[in-house]
mmCIF file of C-alpha atoms in Angstrom:
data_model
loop_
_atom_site.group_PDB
_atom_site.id
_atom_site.type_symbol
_atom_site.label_atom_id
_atom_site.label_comp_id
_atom_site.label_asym_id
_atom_site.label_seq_id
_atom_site.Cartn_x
_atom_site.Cartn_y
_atom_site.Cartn_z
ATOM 1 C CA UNK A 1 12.512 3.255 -2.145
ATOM 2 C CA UNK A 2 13.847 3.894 1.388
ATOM 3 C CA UNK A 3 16.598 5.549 2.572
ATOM 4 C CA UNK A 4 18.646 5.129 5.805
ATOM 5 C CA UNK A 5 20.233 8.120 7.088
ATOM 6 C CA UNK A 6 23.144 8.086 9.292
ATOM 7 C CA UNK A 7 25.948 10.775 9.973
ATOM 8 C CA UNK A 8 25.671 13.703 7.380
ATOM 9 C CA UNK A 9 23.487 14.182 4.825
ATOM 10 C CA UNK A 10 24.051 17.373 3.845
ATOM 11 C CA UNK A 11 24.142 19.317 0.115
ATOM 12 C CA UNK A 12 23.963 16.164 -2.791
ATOM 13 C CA UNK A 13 23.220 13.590 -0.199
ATOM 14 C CA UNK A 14 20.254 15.178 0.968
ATOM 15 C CA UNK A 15 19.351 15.784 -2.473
ATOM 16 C CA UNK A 16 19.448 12.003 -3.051
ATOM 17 C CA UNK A 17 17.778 10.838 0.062
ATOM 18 C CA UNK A 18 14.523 13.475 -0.893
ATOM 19 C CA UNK A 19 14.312 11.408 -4.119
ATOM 20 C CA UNK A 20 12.736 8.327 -1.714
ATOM 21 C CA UNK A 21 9.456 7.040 -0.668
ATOM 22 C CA UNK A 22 10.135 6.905 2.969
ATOM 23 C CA UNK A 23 13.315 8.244 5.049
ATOM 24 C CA UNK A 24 14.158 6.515 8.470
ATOM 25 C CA UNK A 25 17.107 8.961 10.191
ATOM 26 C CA UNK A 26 19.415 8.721 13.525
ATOM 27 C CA UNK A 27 18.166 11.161 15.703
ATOM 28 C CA UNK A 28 21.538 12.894 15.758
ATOM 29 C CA UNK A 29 21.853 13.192 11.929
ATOM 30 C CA UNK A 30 22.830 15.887 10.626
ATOM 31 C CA UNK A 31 20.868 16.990 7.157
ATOM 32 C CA UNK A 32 21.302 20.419 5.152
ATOM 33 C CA UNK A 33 20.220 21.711 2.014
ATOM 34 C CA UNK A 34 23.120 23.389 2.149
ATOM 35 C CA UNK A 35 24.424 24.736 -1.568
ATOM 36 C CA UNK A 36 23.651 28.520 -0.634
ATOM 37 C CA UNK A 37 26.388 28.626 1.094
ATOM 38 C CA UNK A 38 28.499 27.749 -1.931
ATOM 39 C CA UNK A 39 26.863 30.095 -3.853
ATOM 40 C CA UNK A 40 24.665 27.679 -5.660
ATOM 41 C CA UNK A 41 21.137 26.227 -5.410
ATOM 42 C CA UNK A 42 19.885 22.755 -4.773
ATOM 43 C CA UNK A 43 19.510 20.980 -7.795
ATOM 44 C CA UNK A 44 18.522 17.099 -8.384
ATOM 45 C CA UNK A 45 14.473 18.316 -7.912
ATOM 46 C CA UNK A 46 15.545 19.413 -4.064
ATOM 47 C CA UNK A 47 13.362 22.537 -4.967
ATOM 48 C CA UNK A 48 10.708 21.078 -6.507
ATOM 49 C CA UNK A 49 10.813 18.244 -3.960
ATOM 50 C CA UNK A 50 11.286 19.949 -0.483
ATOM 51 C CA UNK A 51 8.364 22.182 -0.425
ATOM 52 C CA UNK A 52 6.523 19.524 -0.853
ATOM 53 C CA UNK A 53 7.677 17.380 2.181
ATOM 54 C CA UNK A 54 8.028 20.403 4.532
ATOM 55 C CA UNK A 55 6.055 23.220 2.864
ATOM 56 C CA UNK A 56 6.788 26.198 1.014
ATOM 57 C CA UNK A 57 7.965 28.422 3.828
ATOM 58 C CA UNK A 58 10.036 25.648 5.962
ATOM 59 C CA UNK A 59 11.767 24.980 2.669
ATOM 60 C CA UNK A 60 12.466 28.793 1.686
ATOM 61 C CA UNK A 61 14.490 28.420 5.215
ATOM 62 C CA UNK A 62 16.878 25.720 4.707
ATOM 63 C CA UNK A 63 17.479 26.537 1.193
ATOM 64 C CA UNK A 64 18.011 30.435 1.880
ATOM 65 C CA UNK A 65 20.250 30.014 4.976
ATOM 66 C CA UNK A 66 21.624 26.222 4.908
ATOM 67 C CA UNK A 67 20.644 25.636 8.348
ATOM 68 C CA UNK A 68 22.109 22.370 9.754
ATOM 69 C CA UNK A 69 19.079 20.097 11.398
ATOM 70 C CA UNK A 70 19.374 16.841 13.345
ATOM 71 C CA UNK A 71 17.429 13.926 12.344
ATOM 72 C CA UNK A 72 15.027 14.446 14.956
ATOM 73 C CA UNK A 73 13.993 17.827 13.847
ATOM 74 C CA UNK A 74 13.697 16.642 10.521
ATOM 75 C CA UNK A 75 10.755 14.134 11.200
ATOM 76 C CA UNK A 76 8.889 17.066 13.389
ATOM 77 C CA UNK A 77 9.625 19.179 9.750
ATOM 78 C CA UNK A 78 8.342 16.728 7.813
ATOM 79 C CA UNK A 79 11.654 15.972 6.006
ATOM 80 C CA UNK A 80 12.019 12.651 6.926
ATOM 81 C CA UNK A 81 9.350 9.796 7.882
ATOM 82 C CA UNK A 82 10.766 8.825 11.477
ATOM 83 C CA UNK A 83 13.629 8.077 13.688
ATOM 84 C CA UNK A 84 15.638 4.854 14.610
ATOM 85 C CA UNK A 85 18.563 4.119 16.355
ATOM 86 C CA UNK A 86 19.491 1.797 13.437
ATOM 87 C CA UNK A 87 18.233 3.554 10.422
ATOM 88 C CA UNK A 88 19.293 0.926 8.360
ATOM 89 C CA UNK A 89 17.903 -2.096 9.846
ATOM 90 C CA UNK A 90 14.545 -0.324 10.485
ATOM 91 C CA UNK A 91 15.253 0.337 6.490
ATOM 92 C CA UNK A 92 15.621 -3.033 5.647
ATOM 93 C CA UNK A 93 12.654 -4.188 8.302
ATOM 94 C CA UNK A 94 10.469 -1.715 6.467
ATOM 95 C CA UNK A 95 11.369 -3.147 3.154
ATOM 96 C CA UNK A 96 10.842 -6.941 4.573
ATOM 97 C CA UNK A 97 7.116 -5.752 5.540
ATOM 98 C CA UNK A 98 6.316 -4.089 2.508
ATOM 99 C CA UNK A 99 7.793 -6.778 0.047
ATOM 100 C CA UNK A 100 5.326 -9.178 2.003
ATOM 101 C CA UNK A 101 2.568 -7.145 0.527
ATOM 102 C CA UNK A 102 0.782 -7.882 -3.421
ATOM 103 C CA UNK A 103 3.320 -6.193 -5.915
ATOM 104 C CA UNK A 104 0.804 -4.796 -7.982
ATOM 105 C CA UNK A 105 -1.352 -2.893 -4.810
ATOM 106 C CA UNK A 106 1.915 -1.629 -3.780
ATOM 107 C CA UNK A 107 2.951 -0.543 -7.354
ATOM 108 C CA UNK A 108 -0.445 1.067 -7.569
ATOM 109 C CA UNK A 109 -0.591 2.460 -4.021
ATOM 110 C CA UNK A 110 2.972 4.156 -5.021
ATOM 111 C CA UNK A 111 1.705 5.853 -8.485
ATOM 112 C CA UNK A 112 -1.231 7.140 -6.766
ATOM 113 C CA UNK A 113 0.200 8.372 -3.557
ATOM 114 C CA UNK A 114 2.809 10.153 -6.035
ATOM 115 C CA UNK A 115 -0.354 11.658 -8.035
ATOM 116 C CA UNK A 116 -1.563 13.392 -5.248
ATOM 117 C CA UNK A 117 -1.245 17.327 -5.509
ATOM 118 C CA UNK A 118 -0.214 16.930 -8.357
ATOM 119 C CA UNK A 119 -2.984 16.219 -10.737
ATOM 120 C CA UNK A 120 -6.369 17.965 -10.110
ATOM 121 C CA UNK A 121 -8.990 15.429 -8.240
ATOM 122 C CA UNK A 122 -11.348 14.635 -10.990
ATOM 123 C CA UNK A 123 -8.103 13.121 -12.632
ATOM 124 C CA UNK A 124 -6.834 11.797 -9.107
ATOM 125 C CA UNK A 125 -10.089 10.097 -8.448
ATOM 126 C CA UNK A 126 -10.152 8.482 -12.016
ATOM 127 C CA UNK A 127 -6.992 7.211 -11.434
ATOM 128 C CA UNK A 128 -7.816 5.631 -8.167
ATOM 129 C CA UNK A 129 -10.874 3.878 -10.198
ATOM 130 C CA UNK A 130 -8.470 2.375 -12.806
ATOM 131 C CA UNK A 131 -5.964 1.288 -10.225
ATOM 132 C CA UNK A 132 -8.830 -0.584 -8.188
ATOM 133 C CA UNK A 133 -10.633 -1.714 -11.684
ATOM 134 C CA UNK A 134 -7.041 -3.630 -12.294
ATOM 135 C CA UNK A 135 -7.029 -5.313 -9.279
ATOM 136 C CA UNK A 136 -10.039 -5.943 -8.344
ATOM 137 C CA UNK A 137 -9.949 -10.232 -8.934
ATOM 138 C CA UNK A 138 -6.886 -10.434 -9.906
ATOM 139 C CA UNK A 139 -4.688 -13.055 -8.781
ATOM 140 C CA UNK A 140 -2.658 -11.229 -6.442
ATOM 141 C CA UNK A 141 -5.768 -9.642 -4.878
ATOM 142 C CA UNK A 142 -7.450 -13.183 -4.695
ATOM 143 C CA UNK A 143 -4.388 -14.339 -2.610
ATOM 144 C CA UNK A 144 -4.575 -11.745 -0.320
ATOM 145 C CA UNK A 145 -8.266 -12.421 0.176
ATOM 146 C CA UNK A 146 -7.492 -16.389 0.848
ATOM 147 C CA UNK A 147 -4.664 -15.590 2.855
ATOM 148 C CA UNK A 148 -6.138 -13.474 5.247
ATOM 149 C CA UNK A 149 -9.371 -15.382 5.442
ATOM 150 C CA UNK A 150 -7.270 -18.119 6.292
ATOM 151 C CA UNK A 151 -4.863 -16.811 9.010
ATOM 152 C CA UNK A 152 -1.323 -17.658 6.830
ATOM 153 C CA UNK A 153 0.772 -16.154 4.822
ATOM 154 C CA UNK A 154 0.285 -14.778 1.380
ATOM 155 C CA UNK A 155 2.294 -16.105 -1.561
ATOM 156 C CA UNK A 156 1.781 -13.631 -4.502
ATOM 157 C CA UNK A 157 3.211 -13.706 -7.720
ATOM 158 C CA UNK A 158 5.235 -10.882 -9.684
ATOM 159 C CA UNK A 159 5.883 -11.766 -13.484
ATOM 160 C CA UNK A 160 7.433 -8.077 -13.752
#
């Protein structure tokens, strides 16, 4: 999932936009984790998610004061992948790139990515050799192969 982020994105909406892949923000965005200064704390996994992106001690800051950041700042804190003057059509560009891509690598690229730190390696590396085991020949992979050997396009298939 990607998320475009425009305007404010502050409390929920931050919250929401946390739960994607990949965020593309305006550079004059404005993005809070701002429920302290209700009295509350983040919920929807923004603790357990925002560490993550911009580490323990970054995150202890916005949550524990509610500081307002533009978008720009968020991409140098890690809470967002990048700028764009259109968020949304970069968004949607993104998405055009990675839907040209085999379904199941992506799939498996995704649930791998999303194992990482969070699974010890032993288990992150034999997941990585199952992932690879299942594609390895299959169809999908086989069309990339041909594809790229031959200079066109790829035309995978997705029965899911």
């Amino acid at each position: 999932m990607i998320a475009a982020l425009h305007g404010n994105a502050l409390g929920g909406g931050l919250q929401v936009a946390l739960g994607a892949d990949i965020r593309i923000v305006a550079p004059d965005a404005r993005l809070s984790v701002m429920e302290v200064l209700w009295g509350l704390v983040p919920d929807m996994t923004g603790t357990q998610l925002l560490p993550e992106l911009v580490g323990r001690d970054v995150a202890k800051e916005l949550v524990l004061t509610g500081r307002v950041v533009r978008g720009d700042e968020a991409v140098t804190l890690g809470l967002c992948t990048r700028t764009a003057p259109d968020p949304r059509a970069a968004a949607l560009e993104l998405a055009g790139e990675i839907a040209a891509r085999s379904p199941h690598a992506v799939r498996a690229a995704v649930r791998l990515l999303d194992l990482a730190g969070r699974v010890d390696l032993a288990a992150g590396f034999a997941a990585e050799q199952d992932e690879i085991g299942a594609l390895i020949g299959s169809p999908n992979q086989a069309e990339a192969v041909a594809a790229r050997s031959t200079g066109r396009e790829p035309v995978f298939t997705d029965p899911e």
